mmCIF file of C-alpha atoms in Angstrom:
data_model
loop_
_atom_site.group_PDB
_atom_site.id
_atom_site.type_symbol
_atom_site.label_atom_id
_atom_site.label_comp_id
_atom_site.label_asym_id
_atom_site.label_seq_id
_atom_site.Cartn_x
_atom_site.Cartn_y
_atom_site.Cartn_z
ATOM 1 C CA UNK A 1 26.097 0.501 -20.634
ATOM 2 C CA UNK A 2 23.177 2.881 -21.051
ATOM 3 C CA UNK A 3 20.529 3.917 -18.574
ATOM 4 C CA UNK A 4 16.972 5.157 -18.760
ATOM 5 C CA UNK A 5 15.917 8.139 -16.684
ATOM 6 C CA UNK A 6 12.412 9.520 -16.491
ATOM 7 C CA UNK A 7 11.317 12.924 -15.206
ATOM 8 C CA UNK A 8 7.819 14.393 -14.902
ATOM 9 C CA UNK A 9 7.195 17.657 -16.767
ATOM 10 C CA UNK A 10 3.846 19.383 -17.384
ATOM 11 C CA UNK A 11 1.975 16.224 -16.439
ATOM 12 C CA UNK A 12 3.808 14.011 -18.947
ATOM 13 C CA UNK A 13 6.749 11.636 -18.681
ATOM 14 C CA UNK A 14 9.931 12.646 -20.483
ATOM 15 C CA UNK A 15 12.250 9.761 -21.239
ATOM 16 C CA UNK A 16 15.963 10.401 -21.467
ATOM 17 C CA UNK A 17 18.617 7.916 -22.514
ATOM 18 C CA UNK A 18 22.079 8.703 -21.246
ATOM 19 C CA UNK A 19 25.335 7.065 -20.326
ATOM 20 C CA UNK A 20 25.605 6.116 -16.675
ATOM 21 C CA UNK A 21 28.271 8.663 -15.841
ATOM 22 C CA UNK A 22 26.369 11.466 -17.571
ATOM 23 C CA UNK A 23 23.133 10.516 -15.827
ATOM 24 C CA UNK A 24 24.758 10.521 -12.406
ATOM 25 C CA UNK A 25 26.449 13.900 -12.800
ATOM 26 C CA UNK A 26 24.145 15.847 -15.132
ATOM 27 C CA UNK A 27 20.580 15.212 -13.963
ATOM 28 C CA UNK A 28 18.950 16.144 -10.681
ATOM 29 C CA UNK A 29 17.240 12.789 -10.225
ATOM 30 C CA UNK A 30 19.322 9.598 -9.848
ATOM 31 C CA UNK A 31 19.458 6.973 -12.560
ATOM 32 C CA UNK A 32 16.099 5.187 -12.654
ATOM 33 C CA UNK A 33 15.840 2.282 -15.062
ATOM 34 C CA UNK A 34 18.502 0.584 -17.139
ATOM 35 C CA UNK A 35 17.766 -0.339 -20.716
ATOM 36 C CA UNK A 36 16.888 -3.977 -21.174
ATOM 37 C CA UNK A 37 19.292 -4.578 -24.035
ATOM 38 C CA UNK A 38 22.625 -3.974 -22.288
ATOM 39 C CA UNK A 39 26.075 -4.632 -23.691
ATOM 40 C CA UNK A 40 29.229 -4.970 -21.623
ATOM 41 C CA UNK A 41 31.508 -4.767 -24.619
ATOM 42 C CA UNK A 42 33.109 -8.102 -23.732
ATOM 43 C CA UNK A 43 31.227 -10.434 -26.036
ATOM 44 C CA UNK A 44 27.795 -10.678 -24.391
ATOM 45 C CA UNK A 45 24.971 -11.026 -26.897
ATOM 46 C CA UNK A 46 21.726 -12.956 -27.300
ATOM 47 C CA UNK A 47 23.681 -15.786 -28.902
ATOM 48 C CA UNK A 48 26.102 -16.211 -26.015
ATOM 49 C CA UNK A 49 25.664 -16.326 -22.257
ATOM 50 C CA UNK A 50 28.492 -15.308 -19.932
ATOM 51 C CA UNK A 51 30.527 -18.272 -18.713
ATOM 52 C CA UNK A 52 29.181 -20.757 -21.220
ATOM 53 C CA UNK A 53 31.025 -24.014 -21.815
ATOM 54 C CA UNK A 54 33.204 -22.278 -24.408
ATOM 55 C CA UNK A 55 34.442 -19.879 -21.728
ATOM 56 C CA UNK A 56 35.702 -22.594 -19.406
ATOM 57 C CA UNK A 57 36.255 -25.648 -21.588
ATOM 58 C CA UNK A 58 40.015 -25.537 -20.980
ATOM 59 C CA UNK A 59 39.731 -25.487 -17.193
ATOM 60 C CA UNK A 60 41.309 -28.502 -15.479
ATOM 61 C CA UNK A 61 39.015 -31.277 -14.312
ATOM 62 C CA UNK A 62 37.692 -30.597 -10.829
ATOM 63 C CA UNK A 63 37.410 -33.113 -8.073
ATOM 64 C CA UNK A 64 33.933 -33.743 -6.739
ATOM 65 C CA UNK A 65 34.766 -32.011 -3.461
ATOM 66 C CA UNK A 66 35.450 -28.756 -5.366
ATOM 67 C CA UNK A 67 31.832 -28.538 -6.590
ATOM 68 C CA UNK A 68 29.308 -26.819 -4.315
ATOM 69 C CA UNK A 69 25.857 -28.347 -3.954
ATOM 70 C CA UNK A 70 22.709 -26.257 -4.340
ATOM 71 C CA UNK A 71 21.139 -25.538 -0.890
ATOM 72 C CA UNK A 72 17.875 -27.468 -1.191
ATOM 73 C CA UNK A 73 16.529 -26.417 2.226
ATOM 74 C CA UNK A 74 17.069 -22.650 1.878
ATOM 75 C CA UNK A 75 13.717 -21.896 0.207
ATOM 76 C CA UNK A 76 15.293 -21.132 -3.178
ATOM 77 C CA UNK A 77 14.020 -22.010 -6.666
ATOM 78 C CA UNK A 78 16.120 -24.639 -8.442
ATOM 79 C CA UNK A 79 17.028 -23.840 -12.069
ATOM 80 C CA UNK A 80 17.521 -26.862 -14.392
ATOM 81 C CA UNK A 81 18.486 -29.076 -11.414
ATOM 82 C CA UNK A 82 19.147 -32.076 -13.665
ATOM 83 C CA UNK A 83 21.966 -30.310 -15.533
ATOM 84 C CA UNK A 84 25.544 -29.531 -14.527
ATOM 85 C CA UNK A 85 24.502 -26.330 -12.744
ATOM 86 C CA UNK A 86 22.434 -28.550 -10.371
ATOM 87 C CA UNK A 87 19.901 -25.836 -9.513
ATOM 88 C CA UNK A 88 22.092 -22.727 -9.425
ATOM 89 C CA UNK A 89 20.965 -19.807 -11.637
ATOM 90 C CA UNK A 90 23.813 -20.423 -14.058
ATOM 91 C CA UNK A 91 24.233 -21.870 -17.547
ATOM 92 C CA UNK A 92 23.043 -25.511 -17.593
ATOM 93 C CA UNK A 93 26.533 -26.683 -18.585
ATOM 94 C CA UNK A 94 28.294 -24.752 -15.800
ATOM 95 C CA UNK A 95 28.958 -26.186 -12.346
ATOM 96 C CA UNK A 96 29.288 -24.156 -9.152
ATOM 97 C CA UNK A 97 33.002 -24.646 -8.533
ATOM 98 C CA UNK A 98 35.508 -23.566 -5.909
ATOM 99 C CA UNK A 99 36.620 -19.955 -6.239
ATOM 100 C CA UNK A 100 33.432 -18.806 -7.989
ATOM 101 C CA UNK A 101 30.287 -16.961 -6.938
ATOM 102 C CA UNK A 102 27.124 -18.901 -7.722
ATOM 103 C CA UNK A 103 23.833 -16.998 -8.232
ATOM 104 C CA UNK A 104 20.461 -18.510 -7.390
ATOM 105 C CA UNK A 105 16.770 -17.877 -8.097
ATOM 106 C CA UNK A 106 14.328 -16.658 -5.449
ATOM 107 C CA UNK A 107 10.537 -17.175 -5.249
ATOM 108 C CA UNK A 108 8.305 -14.677 -7.132
ATOM 109 C CA UNK A 109 8.347 -11.212 -5.583
ATOM 110 C CA UNK A 110 11.707 -11.791 -3.885
ATOM 111 C CA UNK A 111 15.239 -10.675 -4.767
ATOM 112 C CA UNK A 112 18.603 -12.346 -4.312
ATOM 113 C CA UNK A 113 20.155 -10.929 -1.139
ATOM 114 C CA UNK A 114 23.742 -12.164 -1.536
ATOM 115 C CA UNK A 115 26.580 -11.080 -3.832
ATOM 116 C CA UNK A 116 30.277 -10.256 -3.807
ATOM 117 C CA UNK A 117 30.704 -7.445 -1.263
ATOM 118 C CA UNK A 118 33.622 -6.074 -3.293
ATOM 119 C CA UNK A 119 31.567 -5.837 -6.513
ATOM 120 C CA UNK A 120 29.948 -2.428 -6.112
ATOM 121 C CA UNK A 121 29.504 -1.255 -9.715
ATOM 122 C CA UNK A 122 28.135 -2.664 -12.948
ATOM 123 C CA UNK A 123 31.421 -3.702 -14.533
ATOM 124 C CA UNK A 124 32.557 -7.032 -15.951
ATOM 125 C CA UNK A 125 33.722 -9.424 -14.561
ATOM 126 C CA UNK A 126 32.530 -8.243 -11.125
ATOM 127 C CA UNK A 127 28.961 -8.127 -12.486
ATOM 128 C CA UNK A 128 29.081 -11.942 -12.607
ATOM 129 C CA UNK A 129 29.624 -12.286 -8.860
ATOM 130 C CA UNK A 130 26.121 -12.803 -7.544
ATOM 131 C CA UNK A 131 24.968 -15.355 -5.001
ATOM 132 C CA UNK A 132 27.072 -17.472 -2.655
ATOM 133 C CA UNK A 133 30.833 -18.019 -2.648
ATOM 134 C CA UNK A 134 31.966 -21.566 -3.361
ATOM 135 C CA UNK A 135 35.104 -22.368 -1.372
ATOM 136 C CA UNK A 136 37.433 -25.340 -1.624
ATOM 137 C CA UNK A 137 36.019 -28.563 -0.318
ATOM 138 C CA UNK A 138 32.577 -27.717 -1.709
ATOM 139 C CA UNK A 139 31.724 -25.347 1.146
ATOM 140 C CA UNK A 140 29.353 -22.454 0.368
ATOM 141 C CA UNK A 141 29.555 -19.172 2.266
ATOM 142 C CA UNK A 142 27.240 -16.189 2.547
ATOM 143 C CA UNK A 143 29.039 -12.933 1.678
ATOM 144 C CA UNK A 144 26.606 -11.199 4.085
ATOM 145 C CA UNK A 145 26.112 -13.718 6.923
ATOM 146 C CA UNK A 146 23.436 -11.673 8.716
ATOM 147 C CA UNK A 147 21.259 -11.136 5.638
ATOM 148 C CA UNK A 148 18.731 -13.617 4.196
ATOM 149 C CA UNK A 149 19.209 -15.536 0.969
ATOM 150 C CA UNK A 150 16.158 -13.752 -0.482
ATOM 151 C CA UNK A 151 14.146 -10.708 0.539
ATOM 152 C CA UNK A 152 10.893 -9.111 -0.589
ATOM 153 C CA UNK A 153 10.988 -6.454 -3.323
ATOM 154 C CA UNK A 154 9.185 -3.122 -3.097
ATOM 155 C CA UNK A 155 5.801 -4.676 -3.954
ATOM 156 C CA UNK A 156 4.952 -1.944 -6.456
ATOM 157 C CA UNK A 157 4.518 -4.002 -9.659
ATOM 158 C CA UNK A 158 2.369 -7.064 -10.388
ATOM 159 C CA UNK A 159 1.980 -9.327 -13.397
ATOM 160 C CA UNK A 160 -1.713 -9.641 -14.288
ATOM 161 C CA UNK A 161 -2.630 -12.313 -16.818
ATOM 162 C CA UNK A 162 -5.895 -11.917 -18.738
ATOM 163 C CA UNK A 163 -4.841 -14.522 -21.315
ATOM 164 C CA UNK A 164 -6.611 -17.868 -21.570
ATOM 165 C CA UNK A 165 -3.377 -19.726 -20.733
ATOM 166 C CA UNK A 166 -0.539 -19.234 -18.247
ATOM 167 C CA UNK A 167 2.232 -16.754 -19.084
ATOM 168 C CA UNK A 168 5.896 -17.272 -18.136
ATOM 169 C CA UNK A 169 7.968 -14.283 -17.014
ATOM 170 C CA UNK A 170 11.720 -14.972 -17.060
ATOM 171 C CA UNK A 171 13.903 -12.611 -15.016
ATOM 172 C CA UNK A 172 17.548 -12.054 -15.893
ATOM 173 C CA UNK A 173 20.236 -13.005 -13.375
ATOM 174 C CA UNK A 174 22.117 -9.910 -12.211
ATOM 175 C CA UNK A 175 24.622 -9.956 -10.679
ATOM 176 C CA UNK A 176 25.264 -13.083 -12.714
ATOM 177 C CA UNK A 177 25.424 -14.086 -16.368
ATOM 178 C CA UNK A 178 22.302 -12.018 -17.271
ATOM 179 C CA UNK A 179 20.556 -14.972 -18.872
ATOM 180 C CA UNK A 180 16.792 -15.033 -18.269
ATOM 181 C CA UNK A 181 16.712 -18.019 -15.891
ATOM 182 C CA UNK A 182 14.564 -16.899 -12.920
ATOM 183 C CA UNK A 183 10.976 -18.149 -13.416
ATOM 184 C CA UNK A 184 7.624 -16.618 -12.504
ATOM 185 C CA UNK A 185 4.512 -18.370 -13.843
ATOM 186 C CA UNK A 186 1.275 -16.362 -13.921
ATOM 187 C CA UNK A 187 -1.784 -18.559 -14.356
ATOM 188 C CA UNK A 188 -4.746 -17.578 -16.524
ATOM 189 C CA UNK A 189 -6.787 -14.955 -14.684
ATOM 190 C CA UNK A 190 -4.158 -14.677 -11.927
ATOM 191 C CA UNK A 191 -2.031 -11.826 -10.571
ATOM 192 C CA UNK A 192 1.468 -12.393 -9.161
ATOM 193 C CA UNK A 193 3.875 -9.931 -7.559
ATOM 194 C CA UNK A 194 7.084 -9.286 -9.493
ATOM 195 C CA UNK A 195 10.424 -8.739 -7.772
ATOM 196 C CA UNK A 196 11.199 -5.003 -7.975
ATOM 197 C CA UNK A 197 14.437 -3.687 -6.429
ATOM 198 C CA UNK A 198 15.085 -0.336 -4.803
ATOM 199 C CA UNK A 199 18.402 1.492 -4.499
ATOM 200 C CA UNK A 200 19.655 -0.968 -1.859
ATOM 201 C CA UNK A 201 19.856 -3.749 -4.435
ATOM 202 C CA UNK A 202 23.191 -4.548 -6.062
ATOM 203 C CA UNK A 203 24.642 -1.442 -7.795
ATOM 204 C CA UNK A 204 21.105 0.088 -7.751
ATOM 205 C CA UNK A 205 20.216 -1.977 -10.822
ATOM 206 C CA UNK A 206 16.692 -2.695 -12.082
ATOM 207 C CA UNK A 207 14.865 -5.996 -12.579
ATOM 208 C CA UNK A 208 14.440 -7.209 -16.169
ATOM 209 C CA UNK A 209 11.951 -9.737 -17.536
ATOM 210 C CA UNK A 210 11.232 -11.545 -20.808
ATOM 211 C CA UNK A 211 7.477 -12.065 -21.331
ATOM 212 C CA UNK A 212 6.665 -15.285 -23.169
ATOM 213 C CA UNK A 213 3.616 -16.204 -25.271
ATOM 214 C CA UNK A 214 0.711 -17.818 -23.378
ATOM 215 C CA UNK A 215 0.942 -21.569 -22.914
ATOM 216 C CA UNK A 216 4.750 -21.822 -22.695
ATOM 217 C CA UNK A 217 6.019 -23.396 -19.465
ATOM 218 C CA UNK A 218 8.786 -21.813 -17.406
ATOM 219 C CA UNK A 219 10.863 -24.957 -18.020
ATOM 220 C CA UNK A 220 10.776 -24.262 -21.769
ATOM 221 C CA UNK A 221 10.804 -20.463 -21.555
ATOM 222 C CA UNK A 222 13.411 -19.663 -18.904
ATOM 223 C CA UNK A 223 16.415 -21.181 -20.670
ATOM 224 C CA UNK A 224 18.702 -19.662 -23.289
ATOM 225 C CA UNK A 225 17.109 -20.387 -26.680
ATOM 226 C CA UNK A 226 18.364 -20.955 -30.220
ATOM 227 C CA UNK A 227 15.937 -18.711 -32.106
ATOM 228 C CA UNK A 228 13.818 -21.525 -33.533
ATOM 229 C CA UNK A 229 10.806 -20.393 -31.465
ATOM 230 C CA UNK A 230 9.694 -16.949 -30.210
ATOM 231 C CA UNK A 231 10.279 -17.855 -26.564
ATOM 232 C CA UNK A 232 12.897 -17.190 -23.901
ATOM 233 C CA UNK A 233 15.436 -14.599 -25.012
ATOM 234 C CA UNK A 234 13.623 -14.568 -28.391
ATOM 235 C CA UNK A 235 10.199 -13.759 -26.885
ATOM 236 C CA UNK A 236 8.409 -10.721 -28.350
ATOM 237 C CA UNK A 237 8.256 -8.521 -25.242
ATOM 238 C CA UNK A 238 10.504 -7.457 -22.383
ATOM 239 C CA UNK A 239 9.848 -5.426 -19.241
ATOM 240 C CA UNK A 240 11.780 -3.739 -16.469
ATOM 241 C CA UNK A 241 11.146 -2.001 -13.158
ATOM 242 C CA UNK A 242 12.871 -0.374 -10.201
ATOM 243 C CA UNK A 243 12.038 1.939 -7.309
ATOM 244 C CA UNK A 244 14.111 5.039 -6.569
ATOM 245 C CA UNK A 245 15.062 6.589 -3.230
ATOM 246 C CA UNK A 246 11.914 8.750 -3.160
ATOM 247 C CA UNK A 247 9.636 5.711 -3.467
ATOM 248 C CA UNK A 248 8.633 6.283 -7.093
ATOM 249 C CA UNK A 249 8.652 3.181 -9.283
ATOM 250 C CA UNK A 250 9.488 3.172 -12.979
ATOM 251 C CA UNK A 251 7.926 0.439 -15.114
ATOM 252 C CA UNK A 252 8.880 -0.232 -18.721
ATOM 253 C CA UNK A 253 7.422 -2.491 -21.418
ATOM 254 C CA UNK A 254 9.159 -2.897 -24.760
ATOM 255 C CA UNK A 255 9.518 -4.938 -27.887
ATOM 256 C CA UNK A 256 12.441 -7.324 -27.625
ATOM 257 C CA UNK A 257 14.982 -5.954 -30.156
ATOM 258 C CA UNK A 258 16.098 -9.506 -30.911
ATOM 259 C CA UNK A 259 12.535 -10.412 -31.940
ATOM 260 C CA UNK A 260 12.091 -7.329 -34.119
ATOM 261 C CA UNK A 261 15.546 -7.205 -35.654
ATOM 262 C CA UNK A 262 17.276 -10.570 -35.913
ATOM 263 C CA UNK A 263 14.672 -13.336 -35.722
ATOM 264 C CA UNK A 264 12.996 -15.348 -38.475
ATOM 265 C CA UNK A 265 9.621 -14.225 -37.093
ATOM 266 C CA UNK A 266 10.363 -10.490 -37.038
ATOM 267 C CA UNK A 267 7.351 -9.835 -39.286
ATOM 268 C CA UNK A 268 4.958 -12.065 -37.314
ATOM 269 C CA UNK A 269 2.485 -10.300 -35.044
ATOM 270 C CA UNK A 270 2.265 -11.964 -31.605
ATOM 271 C CA UNK A 271 -1.133 -13.343 -30.609
ATOM 272 C CA UNK A 272 -1.034 -11.563 -27.273
ATOM 273 C CA UNK A 273 -0.378 -8.036 -26.069
ATOM 274 C CA UNK A 274 0.946 -6.262 -22.988
ATOM 275 C CA UNK A 275 0.054 -2.996 -21.263
ATOM 276 C CA UNK A 276 0.650 -1.146 -18.002
ATOM 277 C CA UNK A 277 -2.280 -0.176 -15.799
ATOM 278 C CA UNK A 278 -2.294 1.638 -12.476
ATOM 279 C CA UNK A 279 -3.906 0.809 -9.137
ATOM 280 C CA UNK A 280 -4.971 3.827 -7.123
ATOM 281 C CA UNK A 281 -4.358 6.476 -9.783
ATOM 282 C CA UNK A 282 -1.649 9.095 -10.045
ATOM 283 C CA UNK A 283 0.531 7.225 -12.526
ATOM 284 C CA UNK A 284 2.335 9.266 -15.154
ATOM 285 C CA UNK A 285 2.901 7.977 -18.698
ATOM 286 C CA UNK A 286 -0.411 6.240 -19.467
ATOM 287 C CA UNK A 287 -1.460 4.903 -21.880
ATOM 288 C CA UNK A 288 1.483 2.538 -22.281
ATOM 289 C CA UNK A 289 0.432 -0.439 -24.374
ATOM 290 C CA UNK A 290 1.530 -2.888 -27.063
ATOM 291 C CA UNK A 291 -1.587 -4.314 -28.736
ATOM 292 C CA UNK A 292 -0.842 -6.249 -31.959
ATOM 293 C CA UNK A 293 -4.480 -5.827 -33.031
ATOM 294 C CA UNK A 294 -3.860 -2.067 -33.229
ATOM 295 C CA UNK A 295 -0.148 -1.695 -34.033
ATOM 296 C CA UNK A 296 2.368 -3.532 -36.174
ATOM 297 C CA UNK A 297 5.601 -5.179 -35.018
ATOM 298 C CA UNK A 298 7.615 -2.690 -32.923
ATOM 299 C CA UNK A 299 4.585 -0.432 -32.503
ATOM 300 C CA UNK A 300 3.731 1.120 -29.117
ATOM 301 C CA UNK A 301 0.652 3.069 -28.022
ATOM 302 C CA UNK A 302 1.931 5.901 -25.835
ATOM 303 C CA UNK A 303 2.340 9.646 -25.892
ATOM 304 C CA UNK A 304 5.951 9.186 -24.800
ATOM 305 C CA UNK A 305 7.232 6.123 -26.643
ATOM 306 C CA UNK A 306 10.871 5.925 -27.658
ATOM 307 C CA UNK A 307 13.377 3.556 -29.234
ATOM 308 C CA UNK A 308 15.887 1.754 -27.021
ATOM 309 C CA UNK A 309 19.168 -0.040 -27.559
ATOM 310 C CA UNK A 310 18.888 -2.415 -30.505
ATOM 311 C CA UNK A 311 15.892 -0.533 -31.925
ATOM 312 C CA UNK A 312 13.168 -2.000 -29.704
ATOM 313 C CA UNK A 313 10.438 0.579 -29.061
ATOM 314 C CA UNK A 314 9.196 1.061 -25.498
ATOM 315 C CA UNK A 315 7.166 3.175 -23.100
ATOM 316 C CA UNK A 316 7.617 3.927 -19.393
ATOM 317 C CA UNK A 317 5.146 4.661 -16.597
ATOM 318 C CA UNK A 318 6.012 6.423 -13.323
ATOM 319 C CA UNK A 319 4.177 4.994 -10.310
ATOM 320 C CA UNK A 320 3.954 7.309 -7.271
ATOM 321 C CA UNK A 321 4.942 6.114 -3.820
ATOM 322 C CA UNK A 322 2.138 4.074 -2.269
ATOM 323 C CA UNK A 323 0.545 3.137 -5.605
ATOM 324 C CA UNK A 324 0.948 -0.054 -7.600
ATOM 325 C CA UNK A 325 1.093 -0.901 -11.296
ATOM 326 C CA UNK A 326 0.135 -4.019 -13.227
ATOM 327 C CA UNK A 327 1.910 -5.358 -16.292
ATOM 328 C CA UNK A 328 -1.096 -6.942 -17.964
ATOM 329 C CA UNK A 329 -0.963 -9.587 -20.685
ATOM 330 C CA UNK A 330 -4.036 -10.225 -22.836
ATOM 331 C CA UNK A 331 -5.103 -12.321 -25.817
ATOM 332 C CA UNK A 332 -5.370 -10.282 -28.991
ATOM 333 C CA UNK A 333 -9.034 -9.902 -29.919
ATOM 334 C CA UNK A 334 -10.209 -11.160 -26.521
ATOM 335 C CA UNK A 335 -12.039 -9.280 -23.816
ATOM 336 C CA UNK A 336 -8.727 -8.150 -22.342
ATOM 337 C CA UNK A 337 -7.298 -6.933 -25.645
ATOM 338 C CA UNK A 338 -8.007 -3.222 -25.390
ATOM 339 C CA UNK A 339 -5.442 -0.512 -25.927
ATOM 340 C CA UNK A 340 -4.880 -0.108 -22.185
ATOM 341 C CA UNK A 341 -4.031 2.957 -20.229
ATOM 342 C CA UNK A 342 -6.890 3.365 -17.764
ATOM 343 C CA UNK A 343 -5.898 5.024 -14.493
ATOM 344 C CA UNK A 344 -7.697 2.492 -12.325
ATOM 345 C CA UNK A 345 -7.549 -1.296 -12.172
ATOM 346 C CA UNK A 346 -8.862 -3.677 -9.529
ATOM 347 C CA UNK A 347 -6.582 -4.596 -6.657
ATOM 348 C CA UNK A 348 -4.851 -7.953 -7.263
ATOM 349 C CA UNK A 349 -6.249 -11.001 -5.555
ATOM 350 C CA UNK A 350 -4.465 -11.228 -2.252
ATOM 351 C CA UNK A 351 -2.177 -14.081 -1.345
ATOM 352 C CA UNK A 352 0.142 -14.494 1.627
ATOM 353 C CA UNK A 353 3.437 -12.659 1.235
ATOM 354 C CA UNK A 354 6.312 -15.109 0.849
ATOM 355 C CA UNK A 355 8.592 -15.242 3.854
ATOM 356 C CA UNK A 356 12.118 -13.987 3.079
ATOM 357 C CA UNK A 357 14.563 -16.873 3.151
#
């Protein structure tokens, strides 16, 4: 596993890629933002999700009482509820069975607040143990009984959609199988808070999102795809964010290395772009933009762009404590299709904060 660390130097962001152990012991600042294309070294790739049917096809048949039902009244977001997972943030062909931890999706802006208390580092198979514990008899238990199912993130990053159609953001499930199953739909002209973790989140990991083309529903986008369309895990862009102990937030946008390197549409320019803008000023790393009307596939407009795992190019912006950043999507050639990078953007339209569940 590789991590991304950013430091400020002479008014510019310096991006360093390092192994987790090296980052923890060599640099003065803690690890900030993991790379979006992570490999465990145990068979995880874009063609295979952890715990797919192939991983458990030889398990004995389970009685109905050994399957845990999704908690419909807990304020959670059901993922493919008509499939075998029955709403849990798991592969559609995987049931929540006795002896397993079962992750779940939270409303936009909120993070999963339950996971295996013994899983304290990003190592397989413990990294799969997110959510609630399913015990025999179909009884679900909270690992942390006094904590909510979901809680609000740091509130430092928003998704702003200047496209003419809605845009689906699909967050990966971690701890869990790391498939992009957690949906956030941003309507045309709307701004929605994204869930951004701080160091209290599981193993101090970051949030990761796949950004789909305008007009694709979350039902179609936030499922593991087969590469026939540039959506889901094959979408052109990815993003990530986390907040460190000092209150600084690190926001990353990148080309999806699967789109640029292994897909049948690797030479096709997307019809929308993405950029990071800053509310309140003080952000470091602007401009940070991917505008297909100005760059080719895998091109990034930034003074500090770099290439990540799998060859996907990216840029990172540091957001000071108290400020906020927008990840803005825009139609190429439209009024929102500029190169990005201004220090000021309007405050997002306010909406009531969701109540932690």
